[in-house]
mmCIF file with all atom_site columns, C-alpha atoms in Angstrom:
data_model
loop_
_atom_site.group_PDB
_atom_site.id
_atom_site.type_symbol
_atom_site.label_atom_id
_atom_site.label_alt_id
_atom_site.label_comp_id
_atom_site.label_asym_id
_atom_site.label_entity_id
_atom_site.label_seq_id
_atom_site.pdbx_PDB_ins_code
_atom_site.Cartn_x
_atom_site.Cartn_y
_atom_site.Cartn_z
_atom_site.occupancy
_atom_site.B_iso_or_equiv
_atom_site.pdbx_formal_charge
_atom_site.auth_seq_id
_atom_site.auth_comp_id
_atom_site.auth_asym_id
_atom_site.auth_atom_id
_atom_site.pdbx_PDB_model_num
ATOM 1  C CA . UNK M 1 1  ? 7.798   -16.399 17.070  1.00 0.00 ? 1  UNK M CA 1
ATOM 2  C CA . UNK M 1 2  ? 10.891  -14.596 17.038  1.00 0.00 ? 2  UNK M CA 1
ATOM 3  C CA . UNK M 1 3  ? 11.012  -10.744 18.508  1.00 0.00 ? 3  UNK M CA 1
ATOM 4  C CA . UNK M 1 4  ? 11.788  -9.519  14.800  1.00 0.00 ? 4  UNK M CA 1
ATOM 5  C CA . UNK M 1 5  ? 9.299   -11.363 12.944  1.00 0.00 ? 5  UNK M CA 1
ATOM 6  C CA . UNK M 1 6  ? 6.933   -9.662  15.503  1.00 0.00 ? 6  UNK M CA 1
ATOM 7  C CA . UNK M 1 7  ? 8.030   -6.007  15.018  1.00 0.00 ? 7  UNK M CA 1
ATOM 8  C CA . UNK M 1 8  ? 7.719   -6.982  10.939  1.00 0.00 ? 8  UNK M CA 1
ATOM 9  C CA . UNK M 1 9  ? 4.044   -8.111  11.339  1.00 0.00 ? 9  UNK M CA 1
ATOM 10 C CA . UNK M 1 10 ? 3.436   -5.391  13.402  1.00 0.00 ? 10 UNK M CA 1
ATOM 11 C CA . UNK M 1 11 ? 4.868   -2.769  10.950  1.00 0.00 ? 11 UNK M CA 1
ATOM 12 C CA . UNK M 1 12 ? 3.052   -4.261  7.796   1.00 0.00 ? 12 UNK M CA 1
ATOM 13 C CA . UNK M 1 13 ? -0.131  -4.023  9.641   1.00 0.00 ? 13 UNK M CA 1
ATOM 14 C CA . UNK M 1 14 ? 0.401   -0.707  10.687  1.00 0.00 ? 14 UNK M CA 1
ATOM 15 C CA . UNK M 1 15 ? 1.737   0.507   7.503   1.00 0.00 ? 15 UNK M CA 1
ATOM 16 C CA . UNK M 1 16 ? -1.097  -0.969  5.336   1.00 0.00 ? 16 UNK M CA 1
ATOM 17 C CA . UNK M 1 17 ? -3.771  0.555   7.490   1.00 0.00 ? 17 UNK M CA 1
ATOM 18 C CA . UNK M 1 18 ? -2.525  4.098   6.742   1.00 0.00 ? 18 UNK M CA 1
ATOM 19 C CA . UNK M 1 19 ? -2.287  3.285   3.140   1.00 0.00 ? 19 UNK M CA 1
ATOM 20 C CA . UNK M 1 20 ? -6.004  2.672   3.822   1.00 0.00 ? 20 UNK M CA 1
ATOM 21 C CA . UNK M 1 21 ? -6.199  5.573   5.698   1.00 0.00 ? 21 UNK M CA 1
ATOM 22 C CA . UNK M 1 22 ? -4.452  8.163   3.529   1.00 0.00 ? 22 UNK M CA 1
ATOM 23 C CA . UNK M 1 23 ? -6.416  7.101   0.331   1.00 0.00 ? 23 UNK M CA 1
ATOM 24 C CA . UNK M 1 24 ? -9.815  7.596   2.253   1.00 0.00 ? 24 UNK M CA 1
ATOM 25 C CA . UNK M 1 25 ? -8.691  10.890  3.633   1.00 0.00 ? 25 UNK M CA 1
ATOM 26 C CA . UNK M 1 26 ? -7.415  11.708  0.243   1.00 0.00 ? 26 UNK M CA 1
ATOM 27 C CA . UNK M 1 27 ? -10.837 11.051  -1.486  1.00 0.00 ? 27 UNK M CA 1
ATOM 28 C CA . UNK M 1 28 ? -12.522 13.289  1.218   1.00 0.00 ? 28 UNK M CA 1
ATOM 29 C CA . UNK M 1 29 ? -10.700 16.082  0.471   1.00 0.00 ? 29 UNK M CA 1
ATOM 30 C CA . UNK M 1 30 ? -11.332 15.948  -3.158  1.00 0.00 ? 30 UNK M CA 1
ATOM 31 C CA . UNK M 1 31 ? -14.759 15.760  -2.578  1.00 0.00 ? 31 UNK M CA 1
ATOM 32 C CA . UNK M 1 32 ? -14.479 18.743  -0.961  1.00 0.00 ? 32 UNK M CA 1
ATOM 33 C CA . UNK M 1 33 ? -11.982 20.789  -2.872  1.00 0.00 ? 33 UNK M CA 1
ATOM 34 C CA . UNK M 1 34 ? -9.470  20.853  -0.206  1.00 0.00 ? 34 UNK M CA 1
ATOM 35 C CA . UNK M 1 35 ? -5.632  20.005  -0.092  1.00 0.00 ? 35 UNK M CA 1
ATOM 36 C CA . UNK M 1 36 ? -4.849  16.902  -1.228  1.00 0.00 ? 36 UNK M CA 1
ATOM 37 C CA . UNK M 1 37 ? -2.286  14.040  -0.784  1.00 0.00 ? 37 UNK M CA 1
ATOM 38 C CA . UNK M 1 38 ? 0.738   14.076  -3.101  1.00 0.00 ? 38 UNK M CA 1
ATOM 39 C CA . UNK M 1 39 ? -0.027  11.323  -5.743  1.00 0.00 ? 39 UNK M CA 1
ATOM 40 C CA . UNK M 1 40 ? 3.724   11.154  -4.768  1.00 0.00 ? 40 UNK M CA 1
ATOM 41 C CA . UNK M 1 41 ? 3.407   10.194  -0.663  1.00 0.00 ? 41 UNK M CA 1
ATOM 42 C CA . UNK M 1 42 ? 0.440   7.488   -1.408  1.00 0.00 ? 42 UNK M CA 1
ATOM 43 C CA . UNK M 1 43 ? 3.042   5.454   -3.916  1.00 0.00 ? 43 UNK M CA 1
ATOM 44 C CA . UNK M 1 44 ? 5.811   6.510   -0.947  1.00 0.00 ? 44 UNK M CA 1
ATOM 45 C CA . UNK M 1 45 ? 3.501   4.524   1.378   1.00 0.00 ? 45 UNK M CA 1
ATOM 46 C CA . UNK M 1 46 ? 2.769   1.743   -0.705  1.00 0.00 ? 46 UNK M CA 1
ATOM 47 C CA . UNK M 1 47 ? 6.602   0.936   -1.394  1.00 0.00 ? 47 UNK M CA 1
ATOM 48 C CA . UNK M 1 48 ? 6.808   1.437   2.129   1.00 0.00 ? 48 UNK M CA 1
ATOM 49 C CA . UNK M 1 49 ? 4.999   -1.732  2.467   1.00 0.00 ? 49 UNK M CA 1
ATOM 50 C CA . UNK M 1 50 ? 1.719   -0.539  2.522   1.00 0.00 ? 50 UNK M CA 1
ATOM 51 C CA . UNK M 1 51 ? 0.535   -1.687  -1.046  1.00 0.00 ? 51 UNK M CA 1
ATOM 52 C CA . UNK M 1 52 ? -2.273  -3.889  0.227   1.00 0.00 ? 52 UNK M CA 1
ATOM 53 C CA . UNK M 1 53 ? -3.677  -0.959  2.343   1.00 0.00 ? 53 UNK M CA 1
ATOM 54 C CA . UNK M 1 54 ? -3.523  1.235   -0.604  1.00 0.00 ? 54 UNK M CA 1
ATOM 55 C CA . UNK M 1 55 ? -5.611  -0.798  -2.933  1.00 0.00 ? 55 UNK M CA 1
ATOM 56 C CA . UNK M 1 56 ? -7.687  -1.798  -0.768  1.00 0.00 ? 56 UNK M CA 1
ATOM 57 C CA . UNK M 1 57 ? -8.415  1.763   0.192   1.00 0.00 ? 57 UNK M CA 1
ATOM 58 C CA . UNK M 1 58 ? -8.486  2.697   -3.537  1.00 0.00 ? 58 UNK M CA 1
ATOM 59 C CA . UNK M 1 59 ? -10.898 0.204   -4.448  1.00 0.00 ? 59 UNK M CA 1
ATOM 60 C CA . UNK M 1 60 ? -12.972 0.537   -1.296  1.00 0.00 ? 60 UNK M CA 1
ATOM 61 C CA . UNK M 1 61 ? -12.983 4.612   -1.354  1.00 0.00 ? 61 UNK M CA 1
ATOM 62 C CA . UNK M 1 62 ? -13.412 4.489   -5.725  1.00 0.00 ? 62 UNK M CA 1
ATOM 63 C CA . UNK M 1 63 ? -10.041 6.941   -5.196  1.00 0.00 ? 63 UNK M CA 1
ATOM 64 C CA . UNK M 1 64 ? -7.571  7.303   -8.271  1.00 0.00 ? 64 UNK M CA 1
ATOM 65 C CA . UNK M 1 65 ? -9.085  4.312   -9.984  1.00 0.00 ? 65 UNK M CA 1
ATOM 66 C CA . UNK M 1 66 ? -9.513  6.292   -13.216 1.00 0.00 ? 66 UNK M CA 1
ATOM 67 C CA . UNK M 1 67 ? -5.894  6.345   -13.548 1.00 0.00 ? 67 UNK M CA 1
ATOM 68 C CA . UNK M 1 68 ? -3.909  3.554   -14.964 1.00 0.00 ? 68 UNK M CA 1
ATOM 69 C CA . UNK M 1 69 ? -0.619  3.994   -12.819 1.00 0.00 ? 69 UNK M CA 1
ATOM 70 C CA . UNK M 1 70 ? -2.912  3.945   -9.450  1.00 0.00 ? 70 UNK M CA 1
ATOM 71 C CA . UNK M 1 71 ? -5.109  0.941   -11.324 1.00 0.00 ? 71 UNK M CA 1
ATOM 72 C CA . UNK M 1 72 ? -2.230  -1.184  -11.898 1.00 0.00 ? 72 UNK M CA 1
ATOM 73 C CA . UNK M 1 73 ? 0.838   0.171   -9.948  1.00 0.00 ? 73 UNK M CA 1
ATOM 74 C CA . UNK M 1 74 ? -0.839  -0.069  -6.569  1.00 0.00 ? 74 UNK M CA 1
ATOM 75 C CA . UNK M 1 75 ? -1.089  -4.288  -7.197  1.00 0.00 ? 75 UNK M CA 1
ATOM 76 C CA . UNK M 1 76 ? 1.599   -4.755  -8.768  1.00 0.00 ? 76 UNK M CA 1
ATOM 77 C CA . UNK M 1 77 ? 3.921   -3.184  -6.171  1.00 0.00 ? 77 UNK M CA 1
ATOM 78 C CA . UNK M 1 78 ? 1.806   -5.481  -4.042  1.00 0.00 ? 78 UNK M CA 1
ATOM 79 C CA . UNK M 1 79 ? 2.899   -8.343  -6.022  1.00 0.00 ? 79 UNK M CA 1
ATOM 80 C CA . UNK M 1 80 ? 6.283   -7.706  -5.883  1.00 0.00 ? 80 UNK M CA 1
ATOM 81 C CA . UNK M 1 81 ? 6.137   -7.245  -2.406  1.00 0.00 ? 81 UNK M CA 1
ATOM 82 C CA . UNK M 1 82 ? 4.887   -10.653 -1.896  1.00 0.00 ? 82 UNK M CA 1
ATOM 83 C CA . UNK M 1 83 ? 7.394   -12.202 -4.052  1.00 0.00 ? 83 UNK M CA 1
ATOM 84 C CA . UNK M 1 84 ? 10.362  -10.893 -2.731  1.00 0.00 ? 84 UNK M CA 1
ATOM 85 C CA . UNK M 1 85 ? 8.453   -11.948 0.895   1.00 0.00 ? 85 UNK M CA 1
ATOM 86 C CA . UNK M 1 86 ? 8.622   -15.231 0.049   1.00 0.00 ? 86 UNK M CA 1
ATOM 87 C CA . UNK M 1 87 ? 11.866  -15.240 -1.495  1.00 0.00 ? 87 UNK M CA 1
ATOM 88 C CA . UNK M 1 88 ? 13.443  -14.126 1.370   1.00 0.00 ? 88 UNK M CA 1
ATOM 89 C CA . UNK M 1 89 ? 11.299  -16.441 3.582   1.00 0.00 ? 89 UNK M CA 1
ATOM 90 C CA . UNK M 1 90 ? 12.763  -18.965 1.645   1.00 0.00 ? 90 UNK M CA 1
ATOM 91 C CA . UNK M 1 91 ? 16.154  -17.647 1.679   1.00 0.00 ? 91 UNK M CA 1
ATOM 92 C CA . UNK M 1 92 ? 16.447  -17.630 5.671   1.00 0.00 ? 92 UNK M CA 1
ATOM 93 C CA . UNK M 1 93 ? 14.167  -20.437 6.297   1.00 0.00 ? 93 UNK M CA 1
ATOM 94 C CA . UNK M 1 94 ? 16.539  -22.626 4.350   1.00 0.00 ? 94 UNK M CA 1
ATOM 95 C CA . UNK M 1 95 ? 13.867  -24.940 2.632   1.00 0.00 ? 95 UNK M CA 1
#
């Protein structure tokens, strides 16, 4: 495995665990009534690659699934993420 495709895996993982992160913190401050998360810097973090964290965290904390663009943004940036993954997989890999 090349050096590159190393630092890329690492970044995804580490990216997608504070989309996690951020949407659990974010739904313990709301419980709470303290300052919250820009609605703003958890998209910012899922185009950031962290798209899979993010619904996973929204979905696993119950967090902003009320609203529509948080219900169906957060997956479908996912899902472009993927595909433009693999297109560029398949771009380079030249199959």
């Amino acid at each position: 495995m090349e050096i590159l495709q190393i630092i890329l895996i690492g970044y995804l993982v580490i990216i997608n665990l504070i989309g996690f992160a951020v949407m659990g913190i974010d739904k313990k401050r709301a419980i709470r009534g303290a300052w919250r998360i820009s609605e703003a810097s958890l998209f910012l973090t899922a185009f950031l690659g962290g798209a899979l964290g993010c619904t996973l965290g929204m979905r696993h904390f119950r967090h902003k699934t009320k609203h529509w663009y948080f219900k169906y943004g957060m997956p479908a940036i996912f899902a472009v993420q993927v595909f433009l993954a693999f297109y560029i997989y398949t771009l380079f890999s030249g199959t």
